[in-house]
Amino acid sequence: MARTQAADYDERKDAIVEAAAALFAARGFNGASVADIAERCESSKSLIYHYYQSKEDILYDVMISHVRALEQAAGEATAGAAAPAQKLRDLTQAFMALYVGAANRHKVLLNDLDKLPDARSGEIVAVQRGLIDKVGELLAAIEPALAKRKGARVPAAMLYFGMINWTHTWFDPKGSIGAAQLADMAVDMTLKGLSGAVK
Amino acid sequence: MARTQAADYDERKDAIVEAAAALFAARGFNGASVADIAERCESSKSLIYHYYQSKEDILYDVMISHVRALEQAAGEATAGAAAPAQKLRDLTQAFMALYVGAANRHKVLLNDLDKLPDARSGEIVAVQRGLIDKVGELLAAIEPALAKRKGARVPAAMLYFGMINWTHTWFDPKGSIGAAQLADMAVDMTLKGLSGAVK
DNA sequence: CCTACCGATCGGTAGG
DNA sequence: CCTACCGATCGGTAGG
């Protein structure tokens, strides 16, 4: 009988992605070497190349795994029969939880997407585009004026994403405000502005 | 008599910073080489090292020049006797104009700040901190509840900065919406939420 | 302001 | 003859 994959194949591969995410987040894709990743995994460079054909392939896995998780969370948050404002709140809570739980992958996605060749980055961008559209539809359902002014839908969605995506540069989950509180604050700011967000 | 600086010293130095900003923005600090900068300036690598002691020194100049421009714009926008909401609007217009006019420097600032050694990045961060405080004070003047809840002031300011800083990833000044319109939209979203921003 | 180089380290691959 | 891995080293290029 032919030998199969090692029993811990998936675990080893995931350990590589996790180590790479941490290093890419800290030093950037070009600032972290494959040797650094190997060292962090307590393995050899050759082992890394057994699991991945190239350094870029690792970067791709770091990003696609994160963006797929966001896609699934967005699907779950918008699936039910809740009001659009409640769906936006659920989606934002799920996103903030993923941003904090996968902070390294999130930072890499936002900083190093253009280090991927166009063909690979296109796949990531397509998933992101779907998330933007989903939020744009929620916002248009919440604010009828947005449904009429088609050209304003993407800018509105991007202002919203700016609030929550920018958190990776400053938010500390151990600080004075929690991730769930911050998510609510961003949603309230979107729905009612400052007075709604801090009251 | 000792030889003085070349008459075009400052122009040449600024050309280097401008070329470096374009290359760092496109490929990242670690992805662009000093030789690339020299080529773009139609000069040699040695000329670059005549004006700058290290690649990091160029990065520092790219960032500090941008952040000083933002600091001055913020000072001018908040100097008068206008109402705080109007000051926030003026400041946002000035910032968006600088973000678009110095798009390369802005992108480098947001992506590669951590490529600077701590001592140098600390100087940049201190200026940024001043901008955040300035916006936090405006927001607290606009919304009294924010003046009471001290811990919410920085998060509120950062949600605002998220909206306008995030634009560098998606905003195209040649698109369907202009920079001035977008700035107003971000201010209205901050003040009144979505319904105020798209009506 | 140029050509000619350096110590080191890069991503990726060889044989076993 | 397979998969899973190792120590050593490749040709090029980085900042200086």
Short mmCIF file of C-alpha atoms (C1' of nucleotides) in Angstrom, two decimals, chain B residues 12 44 46, chain C residues 1-3:
data_model
loop_
_atom_site.label_atom_id
_atom_site.label_comp_id
_atom_site.label_asym_id
_atom_site.label_seq_id
_atom_site.Cartn_x
_atom_site.Cartn_y
_atom_site.Cartn_z
CA ARG B 12 18.35 67.69 -6.29
CA SER B 44 24.33 57.17 -9.81
CA SER B 46 26.98 57.37 -5.28
"C1'" DC C 1 30.23 62.18 -9.34
"C1'" DC C 2 31.76 57.44 -11.48
"C1'" DT C 3 33.44 52.45 -11.68
#
